[in-house]
Amino acid sequence: MGRNLGQTKLRKRRRREDPMREFDRLPPVLREWLANAALPWRPRSVLRAYNTALAHTGDRRQALDELGRLETAQLAKECNLGSIT
């Protein structure tokens, strides 16, 4: 079964915790961001990246922008890897 990862080259691992429960624990702004994300982020990863960005910037909007930059960088990396194989 292919799941929801499509043709991505991202690592695939089994999770110990229920991903929907982790998603439900996120703040509403992060649940909304994650629901519209282009990549299949783990809720824990989004929260960690957001908290790190928030600690550096002190601004929620800038922290969300940083999540977007991280995702864009990962997508660019995916595209570059895809052209090699």
PDB file of C-alpha atoms in Angstrom:
ATOM      1  CA  MET A   1       0.000   0.000   0.000  1.00  0.00           C
ATOM      2  CA  GLY A   2       1.502   3.335  -1.088  1.00  0.00           C
ATOM      3  CA  ARG A   3       0.057   5.516   1.656  1.00  0.00           C
ATOM      4  CA  ASN A   4       0.112   9.268   1.234  1.00  0.00           C
ATOM      5  CA  LEU A   5       3.786   9.803   0.424  1.00  0.00           C
ATOM      6  CA  GLY A   6       3.490   9.661  -3.351  1.00  0.00           C
ATOM      7  CA  GLN A   7       6.828   9.608  -5.164  1.00  0.00           C
ATOM      8  CA  THR A   8       8.809  11.350  -2.432  1.00  0.00           C
ATOM      9  CA  LYS A   9      12.255  10.152  -1.480  1.00  0.00           C
ATOM     10  CA  LEU A  10      11.700  11.051   2.164  1.00  0.00           C
ATOM     11  CA  ARG A  11      12.589   8.370   4.678  1.00  0.00           C
ATOM     12  CA  LYS A  12       9.694   6.191   5.726  1.00  0.00           C
ATOM     13  CA  ARG A  13       9.520   4.987   9.325  1.00  0.00           C
ATOM     14  CA  ARG A  14       6.933   3.372  11.544  1.00  0.00           C
ATOM     15  CA  ARG A  15       5.632   5.632  14.287  1.00  0.00           C
ATOM     16  CA  ARG A  16       5.075   4.578  17.879  1.00  0.00           C
ATOM     17  CA  GLU A  17       2.528   7.253  18.614  1.00  0.00           C
ATOM     18  CA  ASP A  18      -0.767   7.962  16.900  1.00  0.00           C
ATOM     19  CA  PRO A  19      -0.083  10.736  14.351  1.00  0.00           C
ATOM     20  CA  MET A  20      -3.666  12.013  14.533  1.00  0.00           C
ATOM     21  CA  ARG A  21      -3.416  12.401  18.286  1.00  0.00           C
ATOM     22  CA  GLU A  22      -0.163  14.345  17.824  1.00  0.00           C
ATOM     23  CA  PHE A  23      -1.871  16.475  15.169  1.00  0.00           C
ATOM     24  CA  ASP A  24      -4.811  17.201  17.488  1.00  0.00           C
ATOM     25  CA  ARG A  25      -2.419  18.405  20.216  1.00  0.00           C
ATOM     26  CA  LEU A  26      -0.893  21.068  17.968  1.00  0.00           C
ATOM     27  CA  PRO A  27      -1.929  24.707  18.378  1.00  0.00           C
ATOM     28  CA  PRO A  28      -4.639  25.691  15.855  1.00  0.00           C
ATOM     29  CA  VAL A  29      -2.257  27.824  13.786  1.00  0.00           C
ATOM     30  CA  LEU A  30       0.104  24.867  13.303  1.00  0.00           C
ATOM     31  CA  ARG A  31      -2.745  22.453  12.521  1.00  0.00           C
ATOM     32  CA  GLU A  32      -3.869  24.856   9.786  1.00  0.00           C
ATOM     33  CA  TRP A  33      -0.327  25.229   8.432  1.00  0.00           C
ATOM     34  CA  LEU A  34       0.216  21.481   8.443  1.00  0.00           C
ATOM     35  CA  ALA A  35      -3.127  20.811   6.745  1.00  0.00           C
ATOM     36  CA  ASN A  36      -1.967  23.000   3.838  1.00  0.00           C
ATOM     37  CA  ALA A  37       1.655  21.811   3.745  1.00  0.00           C
ATOM     38  CA  ALA A  38       3.054  20.391   0.523  1.00  0.00           C
ATOM     39  CA  LEU A  39       5.085  17.702   2.297  1.00  0.00           C
ATOM     40  CA  PRO A  40       3.976  15.018   4.781  1.00  0.00           C
ATOM     41  CA  TRP A  41       5.424  16.630   7.931  1.00  0.00           C
ATOM     42  CA  ARG A  42       5.269  14.866  11.265  1.00  0.00           C
ATOM     43  CA  PRO A  43       3.348  16.956  13.793  1.00  0.00           C
ATOM     44  CA  ARG A  44       6.253  16.663  16.226  1.00  0.00           C
ATOM     45  CA  SER A  45       8.692  17.951  13.577  1.00  0.00           C
ATOM     46  CA  VAL A  46       6.473  20.929  12.789  1.00  0.00           C
ATOM     47  CA  LEU A  47       6.160  21.802  16.457  1.00  0.00           C
ATOM     48  CA  ARG A  48       9.920  21.524  17.022  1.00  0.00           C
ATOM     49  CA  ALA A  49      10.760  23.646  13.968  1.00  0.00           C
ATOM     50  CA  TYR A  50       8.119  26.223  14.909  1.00  0.00           C
ATOM     51  CA  ASN A  51       9.330  26.477  18.515  1.00  0.00           C
ATOM     52  CA  THR A  52      12.936  26.870  17.351  1.00  0.00           C
ATOM     53  CA  ALA A  53      11.968  29.593  14.866  1.00  0.00           C
ATOM     54  CA  LEU A  54       9.788  31.308  17.474  1.00  0.00           C
ATOM     55  CA  ALA A  55      12.678  31.300  19.958  1.00  0.00           C
ATOM     56  CA  HIS A  56      14.949  32.956  17.367  1.00  0.00           C
ATOM     57  CA  THR A  57      12.487  35.500  15.986  1.00  0.00           C
ATOM     58  CA  GLY A  58      10.101  36.106  18.871  1.00  0.00           C
ATOM     59  CA  ASP A  59       7.313  36.568  16.311  1.00  0.00           C
ATOM     60  CA  ARG A  60       4.687  33.957  15.433  1.00  0.00           C
ATOM     61  CA  ARG A  61       4.251  35.161  11.845  1.00  0.00           C
ATOM     62  CA  GLN A  62       7.993  35.012  11.196  1.00  0.00           C
ATOM     63  CA  ALA A  63       8.126  31.533  12.755  1.00  0.00           C
ATOM     64  CA  LEU A  64       5.431  30.366  10.312  1.00  0.00           C
ATOM     65  CA  ASP A  65       7.362  31.984   7.465  1.00  0.00           C
ATOM     66  CA  GLU A  66      10.414  29.993   8.571  1.00  0.00           C
ATOM     67  CA  LEU A  67       8.378  26.777   8.316  1.00  0.00           C
ATOM     68  CA  GLY A  68       7.549  27.761   4.755  1.00  0.00           C
ATOM     69  CA  ARG A  69      11.225  28.368   3.991  1.00  0.00           C
ATOM     70  CA  LEU A  70      12.170  24.983   5.451  1.00  0.00           C
ATOM     71  CA  GLU A  71       9.541  23.272   3.336  1.00  0.00           C
ATOM     72  CA  THR A  72      10.621  25.136   0.199  1.00  0.00           C
ATOM     73  CA  ALA A  73      14.235  24.099   0.810  1.00  0.00           C
ATOM     74  CA  GLN A  74      13.187  20.454   1.235  1.00  0.00           C
ATOM     75  CA  LEU A  75      11.119  20.598  -1.963  1.00  0.00           C
ATOM     76  CA  ALA A  76      14.080  22.067  -3.854  1.00  0.00           C
ATOM     77  CA  LYS A  77      16.278  19.292  -2.503  1.00  0.00           C
ATOM     78  CA  GLU A  78      13.688  16.703  -3.635  1.00  0.00           C
ATOM     79  CA  CYS A  79      13.638  18.200  -7.140  1.00  0.00           C
ATOM     80  CA  ASN A  80      17.418  18.157  -7.396  1.00  0.00           C
ATOM     81  CA  LEU A  81      17.584  14.555  -6.207  1.00  0.00           C
ATOM     82  CA  GLY A  82      14.858  13.560  -8.650  1.00  0.00           C
ATOM     83  CA  SER A  83      16.789  14.909 -11.638  1.00  0.00           C
ATOM     84  CA  ILE A  84      19.856  12.816 -10.749  1.00  0.00           C
ATOM     85  CA  THR A  85      18.093   9.453 -10.694  1.00  0.00           C
TER      86      THR A  85
END
